[in-house]
Coordinates of C-alpha atoms and ligand atoms in Angstrom, one line a residue:
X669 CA 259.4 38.1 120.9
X670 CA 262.1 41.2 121.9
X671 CA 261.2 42.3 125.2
X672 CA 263.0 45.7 126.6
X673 CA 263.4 45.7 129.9
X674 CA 263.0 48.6 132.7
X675 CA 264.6 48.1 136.4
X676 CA 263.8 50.8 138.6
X677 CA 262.7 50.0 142.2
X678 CA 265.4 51.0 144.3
X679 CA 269.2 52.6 143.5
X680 CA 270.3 50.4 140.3
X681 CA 268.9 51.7 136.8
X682 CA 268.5 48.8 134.6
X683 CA 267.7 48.2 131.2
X684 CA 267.7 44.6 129.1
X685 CA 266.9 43.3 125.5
X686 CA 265.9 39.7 126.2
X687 CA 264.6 37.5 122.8
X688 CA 262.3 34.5 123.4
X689 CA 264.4 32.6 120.4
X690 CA 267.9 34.1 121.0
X691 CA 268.2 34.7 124.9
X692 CA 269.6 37.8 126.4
X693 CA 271.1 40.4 123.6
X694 CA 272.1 43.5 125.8
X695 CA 272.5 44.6 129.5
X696 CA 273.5 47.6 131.3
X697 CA 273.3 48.8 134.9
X698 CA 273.8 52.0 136.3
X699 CA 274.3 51.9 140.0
X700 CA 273.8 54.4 142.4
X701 CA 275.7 53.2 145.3
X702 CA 278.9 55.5 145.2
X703 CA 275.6 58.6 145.1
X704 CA 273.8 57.4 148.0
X705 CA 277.2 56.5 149.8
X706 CA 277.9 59.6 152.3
X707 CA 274.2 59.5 153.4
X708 CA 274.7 55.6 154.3
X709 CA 271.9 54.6 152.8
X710 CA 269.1 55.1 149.6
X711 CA 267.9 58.1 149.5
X712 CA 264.7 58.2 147.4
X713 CA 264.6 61.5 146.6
X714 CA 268.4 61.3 145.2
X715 CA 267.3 58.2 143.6
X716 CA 264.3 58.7 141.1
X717 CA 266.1 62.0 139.7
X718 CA 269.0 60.1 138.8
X719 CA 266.6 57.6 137.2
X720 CA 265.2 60.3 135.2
X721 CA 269.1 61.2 133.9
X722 CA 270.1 57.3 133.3
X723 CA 267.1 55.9 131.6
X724 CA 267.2 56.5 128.3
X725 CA 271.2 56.9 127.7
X726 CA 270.7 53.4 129.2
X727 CA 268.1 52.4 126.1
X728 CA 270.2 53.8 123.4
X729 CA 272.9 51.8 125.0
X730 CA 271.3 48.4 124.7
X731 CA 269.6 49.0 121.3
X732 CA 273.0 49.9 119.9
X733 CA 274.9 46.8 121.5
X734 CA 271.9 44.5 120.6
X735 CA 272.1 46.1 116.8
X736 CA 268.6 46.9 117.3
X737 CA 265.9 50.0 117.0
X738 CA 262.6 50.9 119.1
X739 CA 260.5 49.6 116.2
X740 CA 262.3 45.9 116.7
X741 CA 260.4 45.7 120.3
X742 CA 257.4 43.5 121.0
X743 CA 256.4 44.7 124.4
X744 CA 258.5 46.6 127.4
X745 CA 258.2 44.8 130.8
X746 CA 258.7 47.2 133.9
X747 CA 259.1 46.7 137.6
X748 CA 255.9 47.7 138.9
X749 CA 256.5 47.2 142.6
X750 CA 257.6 46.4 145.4
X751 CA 260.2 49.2 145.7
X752 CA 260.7 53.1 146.7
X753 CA 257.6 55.0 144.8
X754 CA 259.0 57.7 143.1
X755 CA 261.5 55.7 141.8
X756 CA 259.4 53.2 140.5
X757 CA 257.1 55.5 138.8
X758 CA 260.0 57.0 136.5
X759 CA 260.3 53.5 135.0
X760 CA 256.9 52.5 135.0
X761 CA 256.3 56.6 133.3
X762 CA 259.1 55.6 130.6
X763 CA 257.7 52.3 129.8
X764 CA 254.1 52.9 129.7
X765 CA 254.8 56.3 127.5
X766 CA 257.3 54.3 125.0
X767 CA 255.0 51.3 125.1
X768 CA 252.0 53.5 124.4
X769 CA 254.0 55.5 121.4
X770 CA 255.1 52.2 120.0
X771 CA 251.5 50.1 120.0
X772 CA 253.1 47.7 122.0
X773 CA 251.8 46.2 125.4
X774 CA 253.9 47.6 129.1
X775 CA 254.2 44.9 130.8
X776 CA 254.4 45.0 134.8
X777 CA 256.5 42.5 137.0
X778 CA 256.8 42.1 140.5
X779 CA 260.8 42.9 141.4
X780 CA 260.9 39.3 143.5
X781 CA 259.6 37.8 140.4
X782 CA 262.3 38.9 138.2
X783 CA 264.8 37.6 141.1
X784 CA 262.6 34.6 141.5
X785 CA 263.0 33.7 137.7
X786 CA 266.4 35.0 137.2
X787 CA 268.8 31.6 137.9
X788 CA 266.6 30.7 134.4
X789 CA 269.0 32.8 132.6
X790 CA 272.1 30.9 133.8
X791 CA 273.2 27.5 132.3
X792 CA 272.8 24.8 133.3
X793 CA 269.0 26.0 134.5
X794 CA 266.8 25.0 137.3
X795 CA 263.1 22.6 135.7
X796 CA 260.0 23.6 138.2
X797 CA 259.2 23.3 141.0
X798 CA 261.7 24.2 143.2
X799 CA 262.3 26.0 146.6
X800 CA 263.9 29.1 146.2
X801 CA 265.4 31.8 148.8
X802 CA 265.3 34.8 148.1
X803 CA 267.7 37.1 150.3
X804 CA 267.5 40.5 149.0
X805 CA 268.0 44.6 150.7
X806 CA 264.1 44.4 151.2
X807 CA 263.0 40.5 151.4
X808 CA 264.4 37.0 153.1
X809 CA 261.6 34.7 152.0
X810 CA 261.7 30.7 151.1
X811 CA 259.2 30.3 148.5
X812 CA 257.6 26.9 147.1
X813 CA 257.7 27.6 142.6
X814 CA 255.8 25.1 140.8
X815 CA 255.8 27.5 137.2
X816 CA 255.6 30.8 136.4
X817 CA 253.3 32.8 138.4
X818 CA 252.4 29.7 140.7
X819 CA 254.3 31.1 144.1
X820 CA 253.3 29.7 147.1
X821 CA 254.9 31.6 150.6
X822 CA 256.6 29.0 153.0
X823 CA 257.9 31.2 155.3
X824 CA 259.8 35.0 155.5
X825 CA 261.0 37.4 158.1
X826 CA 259.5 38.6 160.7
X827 CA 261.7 41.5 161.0
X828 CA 265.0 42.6 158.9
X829 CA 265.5 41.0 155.5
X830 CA 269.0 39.2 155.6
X831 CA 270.5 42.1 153.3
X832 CA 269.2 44.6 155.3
X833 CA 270.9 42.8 158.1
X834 CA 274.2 43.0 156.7
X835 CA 273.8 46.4 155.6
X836 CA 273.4 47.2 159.6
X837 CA 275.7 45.4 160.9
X838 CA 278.4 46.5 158.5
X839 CA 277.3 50.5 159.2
X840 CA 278.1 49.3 163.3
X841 CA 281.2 47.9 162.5
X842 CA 282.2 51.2 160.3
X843 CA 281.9 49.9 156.5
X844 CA 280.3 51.9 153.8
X845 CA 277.2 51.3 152.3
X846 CA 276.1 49.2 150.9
X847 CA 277.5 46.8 153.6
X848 CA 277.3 43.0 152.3
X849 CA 280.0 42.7 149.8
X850 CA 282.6 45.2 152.7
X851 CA 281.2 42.8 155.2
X852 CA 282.0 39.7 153.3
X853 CA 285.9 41.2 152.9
X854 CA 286.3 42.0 156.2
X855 CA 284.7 38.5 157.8
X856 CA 288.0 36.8 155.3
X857 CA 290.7 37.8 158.0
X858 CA 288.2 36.6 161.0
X859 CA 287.4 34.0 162.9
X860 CA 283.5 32.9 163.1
X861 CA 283.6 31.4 166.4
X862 CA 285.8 33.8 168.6
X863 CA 282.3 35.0 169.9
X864 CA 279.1 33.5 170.5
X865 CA 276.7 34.8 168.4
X866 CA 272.8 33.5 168.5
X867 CA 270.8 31.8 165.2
X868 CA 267.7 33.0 166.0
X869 CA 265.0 31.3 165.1
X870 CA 266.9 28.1 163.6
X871 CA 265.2 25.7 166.0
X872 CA 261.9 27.6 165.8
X873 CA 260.5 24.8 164.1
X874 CA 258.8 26.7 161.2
X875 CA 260.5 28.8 157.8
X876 CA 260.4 32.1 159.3
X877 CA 263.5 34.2 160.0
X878 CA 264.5 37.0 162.2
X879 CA 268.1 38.6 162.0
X880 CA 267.0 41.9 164.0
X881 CA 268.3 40.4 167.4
X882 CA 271.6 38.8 165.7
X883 CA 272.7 42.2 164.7
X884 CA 271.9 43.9 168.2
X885 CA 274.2 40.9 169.7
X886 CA 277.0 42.2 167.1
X887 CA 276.5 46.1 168.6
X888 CA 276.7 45.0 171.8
X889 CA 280.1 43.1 171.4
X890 CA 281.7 45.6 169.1
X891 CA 281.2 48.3 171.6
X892 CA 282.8 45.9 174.1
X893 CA 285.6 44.5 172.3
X894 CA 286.5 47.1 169.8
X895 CA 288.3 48.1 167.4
X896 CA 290.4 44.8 167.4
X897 CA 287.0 42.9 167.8
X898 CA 285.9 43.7 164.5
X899 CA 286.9 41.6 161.7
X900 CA 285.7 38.6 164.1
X901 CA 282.6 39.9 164.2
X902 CA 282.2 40.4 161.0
X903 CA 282.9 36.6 160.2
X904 CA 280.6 35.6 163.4
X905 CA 277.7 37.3 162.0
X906 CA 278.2 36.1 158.4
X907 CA 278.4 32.6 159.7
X908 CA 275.2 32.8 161.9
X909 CA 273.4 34.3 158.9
X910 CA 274.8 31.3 156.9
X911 CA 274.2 28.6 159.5
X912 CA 270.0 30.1 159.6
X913 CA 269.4 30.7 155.7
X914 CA 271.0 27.1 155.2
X915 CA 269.2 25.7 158.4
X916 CA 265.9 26.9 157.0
X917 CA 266.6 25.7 153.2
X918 CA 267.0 22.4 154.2
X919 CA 264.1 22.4 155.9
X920 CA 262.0 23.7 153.1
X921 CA 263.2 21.1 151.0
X922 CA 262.6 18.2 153.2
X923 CA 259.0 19.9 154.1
X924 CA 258.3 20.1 150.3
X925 CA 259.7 16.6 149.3
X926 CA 261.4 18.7 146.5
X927 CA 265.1 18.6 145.4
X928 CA 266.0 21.6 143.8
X929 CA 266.8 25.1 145.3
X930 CA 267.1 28.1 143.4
X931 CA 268.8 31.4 145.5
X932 CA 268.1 34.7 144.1
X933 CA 268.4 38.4 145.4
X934 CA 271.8 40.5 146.3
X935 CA 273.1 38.2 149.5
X936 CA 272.8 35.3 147.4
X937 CA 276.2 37.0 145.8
X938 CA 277.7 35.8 148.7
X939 CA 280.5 33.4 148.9
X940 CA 279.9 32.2 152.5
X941 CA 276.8 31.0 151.5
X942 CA 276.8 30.0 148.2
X943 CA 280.0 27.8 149.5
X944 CA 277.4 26.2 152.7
X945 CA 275.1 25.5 149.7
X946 CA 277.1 23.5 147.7
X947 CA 278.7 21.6 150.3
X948 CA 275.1 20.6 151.9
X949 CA 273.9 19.9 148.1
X950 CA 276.8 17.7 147.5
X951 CA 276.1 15.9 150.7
X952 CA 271.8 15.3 151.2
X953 CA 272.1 15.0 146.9
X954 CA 270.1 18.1 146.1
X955 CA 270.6 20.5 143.1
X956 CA 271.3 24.1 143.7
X957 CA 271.0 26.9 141.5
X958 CA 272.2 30.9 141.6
X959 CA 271.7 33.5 138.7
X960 CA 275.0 34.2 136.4
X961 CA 276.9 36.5 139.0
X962 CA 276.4 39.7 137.3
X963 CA 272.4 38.7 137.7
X964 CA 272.3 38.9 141.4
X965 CA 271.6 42.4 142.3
X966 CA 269.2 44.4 140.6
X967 CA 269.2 44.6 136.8
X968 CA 266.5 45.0 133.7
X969 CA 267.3 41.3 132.6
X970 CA 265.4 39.9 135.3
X971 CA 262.7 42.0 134.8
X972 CA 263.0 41.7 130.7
X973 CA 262.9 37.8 131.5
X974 CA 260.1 37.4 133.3
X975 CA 257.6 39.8 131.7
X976 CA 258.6 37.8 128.2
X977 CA 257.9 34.3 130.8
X978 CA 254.6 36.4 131.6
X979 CA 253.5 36.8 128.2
X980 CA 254.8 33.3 126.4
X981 CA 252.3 31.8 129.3
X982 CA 249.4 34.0 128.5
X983 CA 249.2 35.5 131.6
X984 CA 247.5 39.1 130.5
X985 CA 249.1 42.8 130.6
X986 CA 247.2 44.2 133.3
X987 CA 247.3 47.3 131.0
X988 CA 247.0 49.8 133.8
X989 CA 249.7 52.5 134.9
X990 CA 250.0 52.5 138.0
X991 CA 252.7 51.5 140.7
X992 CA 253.0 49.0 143.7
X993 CA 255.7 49.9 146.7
X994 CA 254.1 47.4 148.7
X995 CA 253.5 44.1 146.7
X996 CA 253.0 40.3 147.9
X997 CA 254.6 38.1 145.4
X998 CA 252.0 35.4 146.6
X999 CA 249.1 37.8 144.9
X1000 CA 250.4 37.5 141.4
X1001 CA 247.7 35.9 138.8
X1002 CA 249.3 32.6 138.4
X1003 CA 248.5 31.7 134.0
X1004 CA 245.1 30.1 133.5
Ligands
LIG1230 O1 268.6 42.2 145.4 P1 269.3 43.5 145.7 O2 270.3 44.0 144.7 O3 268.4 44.6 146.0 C1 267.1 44.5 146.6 O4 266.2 44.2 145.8 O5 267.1 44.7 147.8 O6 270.1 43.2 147.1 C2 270.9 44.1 147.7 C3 271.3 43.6 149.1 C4 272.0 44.6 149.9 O7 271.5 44.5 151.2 C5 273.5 44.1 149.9 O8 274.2 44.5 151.1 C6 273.3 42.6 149.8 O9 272.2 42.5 148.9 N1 274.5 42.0 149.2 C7 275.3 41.1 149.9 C8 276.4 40.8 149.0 N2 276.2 41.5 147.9 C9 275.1 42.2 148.0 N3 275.1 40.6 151.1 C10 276.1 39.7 151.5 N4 277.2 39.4 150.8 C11 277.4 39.9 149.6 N5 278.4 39.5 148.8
LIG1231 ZN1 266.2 43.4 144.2

Protein backbone atom coordinates (compact mmCIF):
# COMPACT_ATOMS: atom_id res chain seq x y z
CA UNK A 1 0.00 0.00 0.00
CA UNK A 2 1.55 3.67 -1.26
CA UNK A 3 0.41 6.11 1.10
CA UNK A 4 1.10 10.05 0.24
CA UNK A 5 1.55 11.93 2.90
CA UNK A 6 0.24 15.75 3.79
CA UNK A 7 2.04 17.74 6.92
CA UNK A 8 0.46 20.91 7.54
CA UNK A 9 -0.30 21.95 11.12
CA UNK A 10 1.95 24.58 11.95
CA UNK A 11 5.05 26.30 9.74
CA UNK A 12 6.75 23.18 8.03
CA UNK A 13 4.97 21.88 4.64
CA UNK A 14 5.48 18.34 4.40
CA UNK A 15 4.90 15.78 1.95
CA UNK A 16 5.99 11.72 2.09
CA UNK A 17 5.58 8.53 -0.11
CA UNK A 18 5.68 5.74 2.50
CA UNK A 19 5.08 1.88 1.00
CA UNK A 20 3.79 -0.78 3.47
CA UNK A 21 6.39 -3.48 1.56
CA UNK A 22 9.21 -0.99 0.70
CA UNK A 23 9.36 1.69 3.58
CA UNK A 24 9.78 5.27 2.98
CA UNK A 25 10.41 6.23 -0.88
CA UNK A 26 10.47 10.17 -0.84
CA UNK A 27 10.51 13.12 1.57
CA UNK A 28 10.55 16.78 1.37
CA UNK A 29 10.04 19.61 3.80
CA UNK A 30 9.55 23.12 3.28
CA UNK A 31 10.08 25.17 6.35
CA UNK A 32 8.86 28.36 7.06
CA UNK A 33 11.04 29.47 9.79
CA UNK A 34 13.45 32.08 8.02
CA UNK A 35 9.32 33.66 6.82
CA UNK A 36 8.07 33.84 10.24
CA UNK A 37 11.54 34.97 11.65
CA UNK A 38 11.36 38.93 11.95
CA UNK A 39 7.86 38.53 13.57
CA UNK A 40 9.50 36.03 16.28
CA UNK A 41 7.16 33.68 16.01
CA UNK A 42 4.25 31.69 13.63
CA UNK A 43 2.21 33.75 12.13
CA UNK A 44 -0.91 31.86 10.93
CA UNK A 45 -2.01 34.00 8.56
CA UNK A 46 1.68 34.04 6.78
CA UNK A 47 1.60 30.45 7.22
CA UNK A 48 -1.50 28.77 5.45
CA UNK A 49 -0.81 31.01 2.22
CA UNK A 50 2.57 29.72 1.99
CA UNK A 51 1.04 26.27 2.32
CA UNK A 52 -1.18 26.98 -0.48
CA UNK A 53 2.27 28.05 -2.72
CA UNK A 54 4.45 24.77 -1.41
CA UNK A 55 1.99 21.96 -1.56
CA UNK A 56 1.85 20.70 -4.63
CA UNK A 57 5.54 21.74 -6.04
CA UNK A 58 6.11 19.56 -2.87
CA UNK A 59 3.92 16.45 -4.51
CA UNK A 60 5.49 16.61 -7.84
CA UNK A 61 8.73 16.52 -6.00
CA UNK A 62 8.21 13.31 -4.19
CA UNK A 63 6.32 11.49 -7.03
CA UNK A 64 9.30 12.24 -9.29
CA UNK A 65 12.06 11.19 -6.64
CA UNK A 66 9.89 8.07 -5.76
CA UNK A 67 9.58 7.31 -9.76
CA UNK A 68 6.03 7.45 -9.15
CA UNK A 69 2.45 9.00 -10.60
CA UNK A 70 -0.93 10.07 -8.70
CA UNK A 71 -2.56 6.87 -10.04
CA UNK A 72 0.29 4.64 -8.06
CA UNK A 73 -1.42 6.01 -4.57
CA UNK A 74 -3.57 3.89 -2.40
CA UNK A 75 -4.85 6.46 0.02
CA UNK A 76 -3.40 10.13 1.19
CA UNK A 77 -3.18 10.49 5.05
CA UNK A 78 -3.32 14.17 6.31
CA UNK A 79 -2.79 15.92 9.58
CA UNK A 80 -6.16 16.63 10.68
CA UNK A 81 -5.37 18.37 14.03
CA UNK A 82 -4.08 19.56 16.49
CA UNK A 83 -2.40 22.63 14.93
CA UNK A 84 -3.16 26.33 13.63
CA UNK A 85 -6.69 26.12 11.62
CA UNK A 86 -6.23 27.64 8.50
CA UNK A 87 -3.25 25.98 8.06
CA UNK A 88 -4.49 22.82 8.61
CA UNK A 89 -7.38 23.11 6.42
CA UNK A 90 -5.04 23.76 3.19
CA UNK A 91 -3.77 20.27 3.69
CA UNK A 92 -6.72 18.55 4.80
CA UNK A 93 -8.48 20.73 1.33
CA UNK A 94 -5.62 19.22 -0.84
CA UNK A 95 -5.91 15.83 0.39
CA UNK A 96 -9.48 15.30 0.63
CA UNK A 97 -9.86 17.06 -3.08
CA UNK A 98 -6.89 14.64 -4.56
CA UNK A 99 -8.19 11.71 -2.54
CA UNK A 100 -11.77 12.38 -3.82
CA UNK A 101 -10.43 12.84 -7.67
CA UNK A 102 -8.40 9.78 -7.31
CA UNK A 103 -11.17 7.10 -5.60
CA UNK A 104 -8.99 6.69 -2.97
CA UNK A 105 -9.67 7.01 0.84
CA UNK A 106 -8.10 10.65 2.88
CA UNK A 107 -7.02 9.52 5.65
CA UNK A 108 -6.83 11.83 8.96
CA UNK A 109 -3.98 11.60 11.68
CA UNK A 110 -3.57 13.19 14.77
CA UNK A 111 0.05 15.35 14.43
CA UNK A 112 1.19 13.69 18.05
CA UNK A 113 0.39 10.41 16.43
CA UNK A 114 2.62 10.79 13.64
CA UNK A 115 5.42 12.00 16.23
CA UNK A 116 4.20 9.23 18.55
CA UNK A 117 4.83 6.49 15.72
CA UNK A 118 7.71 8.21 14.07
CA UNK A 119 10.96 6.42 15.94
CA UNK A 120 9.15 3.21 13.92
CA UNK A 121 10.79 4.59 10.91
CA UNK A 122 14.34 4.44 12.35
CA UNK A 123 16.38 1.15 12.66
CA UNK A 124 16.82 -0.56 14.95
CA UNK A 125 12.91 0.21 16.02
CA UNK A 126 11.09 0.29 19.25
CA UNK A 127 8.32 -3.39 19.76
CA UNK A 128 5.11 -2.06 21.90
CA UNK A 129 4.45 -0.91 24.55
CA UNK A 130 6.50 1.60 25.45
CA UNK A 131 6.61 5.06 27.26
CA UNK A 132 7.18 7.73 25.04
CA UNK A 133 7.79 11.64 25.60
CA UNK A 134 6.76 13.64 23.45
CA UNK A 135 8.40 17.32 23.70
CA UNK A 136 7.18 19.24 20.93
CA UNK A 137 6.46 23.59 20.17
CA UNK A 138 2.79 22.69 21.30
CA UNK A 139 2.86 19.43 23.69
CA UNK A 140 5.27 17.92 26.67
CA UNK A 141 3.31 14.75 27.47
CA UNK A 142 4.64 11.16 28.72
CA UNK A 143 2.34 8.73 27.24
CA UNK A 144 1.88 4.84 28.04
CA UNK A 145 1.70 3.05 23.90
CA UNK A 146 0.66 -0.45 24.08
CA UNK A 147 -0.10 -0.43 19.77
CA UNK A 148 -1.32 1.66 17.40
CA UNK A 149 -4.11 3.81 18.47
CA UNK A 150 -3.99 2.31 22.10
CA UNK A 151 -2.61 5.80 23.96
CA UNK A 152 -3.08 6.07 27.37
CA UNK A 153 -2.11 9.84 29.07
CA UNK A 154 0.26 9.53 32.04
CA UNK A 155 0.87 12.80 32.65
CA UNK A 156 1.61 16.47 30.57
CA UNK A 157 2.05 20.11 31.25
CA UNK A 158 0.22 22.12 33.05
CA UNK A 159 1.41 25.12 31.44
CA UNK A 160 4.26 25.75 28.56
CA UNK A 161 5.21 22.69 26.47
CA UNK A 162 9.00 22.21 26.82
CA UNK A 163 9.55 23.62 23.17
CA UNK A 164 7.62 26.41 23.81
CA UNK A 165 9.82 26.98 26.76
CA UNK A 166 12.83 27.12 24.91
CA UNK A 167 11.49 29.17 22.35
CA UNK A 168 10.81 31.89 25.35
CA UNK A 169 13.59 31.71 26.91
CA UNK A 170 15.81 31.99 23.84
CA UNK A 171 13.60 35.28 22.55
CA UNK A 172 14.75 36.75 26.54
CA UNK A 173 18.12 35.98 25.99
CA UNK A 174 18.00 37.66 22.28
CA UNK A 175 18.15 34.51 19.87
CA UNK A 176 15.95 34.18 16.84
CA UNK A 177 13.13 32.10 16.39
CA UNK A 178 12.69 29.39 16.50
CA UNK A 179 14.80 29.33 19.79
CA UNK A 180 15.78 25.56 20.66
CA UNK A 181 18.40 24.64 18.32
CA UNK A 182 20.13 28.81 19.00
CA UNK A 183 19.58 27.94 22.52
CA UNK A 184 21.23 24.59 22.44
CA UNK A 185 24.56 26.61 20.62
CA UNK A 186 24.74 29.08 22.90
CA UNK A 187 24.21 26.73 26.35
CA UNK A 188 27.84 24.86 24.60
CA UNK A 189 30.16 27.82 25.81
CA UNK A 190 28.20 27.88 29.45
CA UNK A 191 28.26 26.67 32.48
CA UNK A 192 24.90 24.86 33.91
CA UNK A 193 25.40 25.47 37.46
CA UNK A 194 26.80 29.17 37.69
CA UNK A 195 23.12 29.99 38.75
CA UNK A 196 20.54 28.34 40.56
CA UNK A 197 17.81 27.60 38.56
CA UNK A 198 14.47 25.64 39.95
CA UNK A 199 13.14 21.96 38.47
CA UNK A 200 9.75 22.53 39.00
CA UNK A 201 7.69 20.07 39.63
CA UNK A 202 10.50 17.18 39.64
CA UNK A 203 9.65 16.15 43.20
CA UNK A 204 5.87 16.66 42.65
CA UNK A 205 5.41 13.18 42.92
CA UNK A 206 3.20 12.76 39.79
CA UNK A 207 4.16 12.97 35.49
CA UNK A 208 3.05 16.35 35.09
CA UNK A 209 5.35 19.27 34.11
CA UNK A 210 5.51 22.88 34.27
CA UNK A 211 8.41 24.95 32.68
CA UNK A 212 6.38 28.46 32.83
CA UNK A 213 8.13 29.46 36.21
CA UNK A 214 11.75 28.10 35.07
CA UNK A 215 11.69 30.49 32.26
CA UNK A 216 10.54 33.51 34.46
CA UNK A 217 13.59 32.60 36.90
CA UNK A 218 15.82 32.84 33.55
CA UNK A 219 14.22 36.68 32.84
CA UNK A 220 14.74 37.63 36.09
CA UNK A 221 18.57 36.76 36.16
CA UNK A 222 19.36 37.88 32.69
CA UNK A 223 18.09 41.26 33.48
CA UNK A 224 20.29 41.12 36.56
CA UNK A 225 23.40 39.70 35.28
CA UNK A 226 23.46 40.69 31.67
CA UNK A 227 24.83 40.53 28.80
CA UNK A 228 27.79 38.47 30.11
CA UNK A 229 25.14 36.28 32.04
CA UNK A 230 23.88 34.87 29.05
CA UNK A 231 25.39 31.95 27.60
CA UNK A 232 25.26 30.53 31.42
CA UNK A 233 21.82 30.82 31.34
CA UNK A 234 21.35 29.39 28.52
CA UNK A 235 23.11 26.15 29.64
CA UNK A 236 21.25 26.47 33.23
CA UNK A 237 17.98 26.33 31.69
CA UNK A 238 18.81 23.59 29.20
CA UNK A 239 20.01 21.52 32.08
CA UNK A 240 16.97 22.08 34.34
CA UNK A 241 14.81 21.19 31.42
CA UNK A 242 16.98 18.02 31.00
CA UNK A 243 17.27 17.22 34.73
CA UNK A 244 12.79 17.34 34.73
CA UNK A 245 11.97 15.55 31.31
CA UNK A 246 14.66 12.79 32.42
CA UNK A 247 13.40 13.00 36.10
CA UNK A 248 9.86 12.35 34.92
CA UNK A 249 10.84 9.47 32.24
CA UNK A 250 12.19 7.54 34.73
CA UNK A 251 9.45 7.71 36.68
CA UNK A 252 7.06 6.67 34.00
CA UNK A 253 8.96 3.73 33.35
CA UNK A 254 9.26 2.54 36.84
CA UNK A 255 5.41 3.45 37.34
CA UNK A 256 4.59 1.35 34.17
CA UNK A 257 7.04 -1.57 34.87
CA UNK A 258 7.94 -1.10 31.16
CA UNK A 259 11.51 -0.86 29.65
CA UNK A 260 11.44 0.95 26.59
CA UNK A 261 11.14 4.73 25.88
CA UNK A 262 10.53 6.25 22.71
CA UNK A 263 11.15 10.43 22.46
CA UNK A 264 9.42 12.12 19.70
CA UNK A 265 8.67 15.79 18.80
CA UNK A 266 11.24 18.87 17.87
CA UNK A 267 13.16 19.10 21.54
CA UNK A 268 13.78 15.62 21.36
CA UNK A 269 16.49 16.94 18.52
CA UNK A 270 18.30 17.94 21.35
CA UNK A 271 21.66 16.79 22.26
CA UNK A 272 21.54 17.63 25.98
CA UNK A 273 18.93 15.38 26.27
CA UNK A 274 19.17 12.76 24.03
CA UNK A 275 22.96 12.51 25.79
CA UNK A 276 21.03 12.32 29.68
CA UNK A 277 18.92 9.59 27.95
CA UNK A 278 21.50 7.32 26.96
CA UNK A 279 23.63 7.66 29.85
CA UNK A 280 20.52 6.81 32.33
CA UNK A 281 19.49 3.90 29.68
CA UNK A 282 22.97 2.58 29.87
CA UNK A 283 22.84 2.65 33.58
CA UNK A 284 18.91 1.33 35.06
CA UNK A 285 19.32 -1.16 31.54
CA UNK A 286 16.44 0.42 29.63
CA UNK A 287 16.18 0.84 25.75
CA UNK A 288 15.71 4.22 24.30
CA UNK A 289 14.59 5.21 21.02
CA UNK A 290 14.53 8.70 18.84
CA UNK A 291 13.22 9.06 15.18
CA UNK A 292 16.16 9.26 12.25
CA UNK A 293 17.27 12.92 12.96
CA UNK A 294 15.82 14.50 9.93
CA UNK A 295 12.28 12.89 11.57
CA UNK A 296 12.18 15.05 14.60
CA UNK A 297 10.47 18.20 13.62
CA UNK A 298 7.50 18.23 11.57
CA UNK A 299 7.41 16.32 8.29
CA UNK A 300 4.76 14.34 5.93
CA UNK A 301 6.65 10.93 6.81
CA UNK A 302 5.24 10.83 10.12
CA UNK A 303 2.01 11.55 9.06
CA UNK A 304 2.38 9.14 5.74
CA UNK A 305 3.52 6.40 8.46
CA UNK A 306 0.94 6.40 10.57
CA UNK A 307 -2.15 6.80 8.49
CA UNK A 308 -0.65 3.53 6.37
CA UNK A 309 -0.25 2.02 10.51
CA UNK A 310 -4.03 3.28 10.71
CA UNK A 311 -5.21 1.51 7.79
CA UNK A 312 -2.96 -2.04 7.90
CA UNK A 313 -4.85 -2.25 11.58
CA UNK A 314 -8.24 -1.67 10.19
CA UNK A 315 -8.94 1.25 12.08
CA UNK A 316 -11.65 3.07 9.56
CA UNK A 317 -11.20 6.49 7.46
CA UNK A 318 -13.39 8.56 9.30
CA UNK A 319 -14.28 9.82 5.78
CA UNK A 320 -15.34 13.24 6.88
CA UNK A 321 -13.52 16.78 5.94
CA UNK A 322 -13.24 18.47 8.53
CA UNK A 323 -10.35 19.88 10.83
CA UNK A 324 -9.30 19.57 14.55
CA UNK A 325 -6.98 22.57 16.13
CA UNK A 326 -7.74 21.25 19.36
CA UNK A 327 -7.27 17.35 19.51
CA UNK A 328 -6.56 14.89 22.60
CA UNK A 329 -4.45 12.13 21.33
CA UNK A 330 -6.12 9.98 24.17
CA UNK A 331 -9.59 10.27 22.08
CA UNK A 332 -8.32 8.45 19.04
CA UNK A 333 -10.38 5.02 18.15
CA UNK A 334 -7.86 2.61 19.21
CA UNK A 335 -8.41 -0.71 16.13
CA UNK A 336 -11.14 -3.14 17.18
O1 LIG B 1 7.68 18.95 16.79
P1 LIG B 1 8.00 20.30 16.29
O2 LIG B 1 8.76 20.45 15.02
O3 LIG B 1 6.72 21.15 16.08
C1 LIG B 1 5.59 21.07 16.85
O4 LIG B 1 4.73 20.20 16.57
O5 LIG B 1 5.55 21.87 17.82
O6 LIG B 1 8.78 21.02 17.50
C2 LIG B 1 9.26 22.32 17.38
C3 LIG B 1 9.87 22.71 18.72
C4 LIG B 1 10.25 24.18 18.78
O7 LIG B 1 9.76 24.71 19.99
C5 LIG B 1 11.78 24.15 18.76
O8 LIG B 1 12.37 25.24 19.44
C6 LIG B 1 12.08 22.83 19.44
O9 LIG B 1 11.08 21.96 18.96
N1 LIG B 1 13.42 22.33 19.09
C7 LIG B 1 14.42 22.19 20.00
C8 LIG B 1 15.56 21.75 19.26
N2 LIG B 1 15.19 21.63 17.95
C9 LIG B 1 13.88 21.99 17.87
N3 LIG B 1 14.45 22.40 21.32
C10 LIG B 1 15.63 22.19 21.95
N4 LIG B 1 16.76 21.77 21.32
C11 LIG B 1 16.77 21.55 20.00
N5 LIG B 1 17.89 21.14 19.39
ZN1 LIG C 1 5.04 18.60 15.61
Amino acid sequence: MLVLGVESSCDETGLALFDTGRGLLAQAVHSQVAMHAEYGGVVPELASRDHIRRVIPLTRRVLAEAGLALGDLDAIAYTQGPGLAGALLVGASFANALALALGIPAIAVHHLEGHLLSPLLATPSPDFPFVALLVSGGHTQLMRVDGVGCYQLLGETVDDAAGEAFDKTAQLLGLAYPGGPALEKLAEGGEPYRYKLPRPMLHSGDLDFSFSGLKTAVLMLARKEGESARGHLAAGFQAAVVDVLAGKSLKALRETGLRRLVVAGGVGANHALRARLDAEAKQQGFAVFYPPPALCTDNGAMIAYAGARRRVHGIPADGRFTVRPRWELAELAAPR
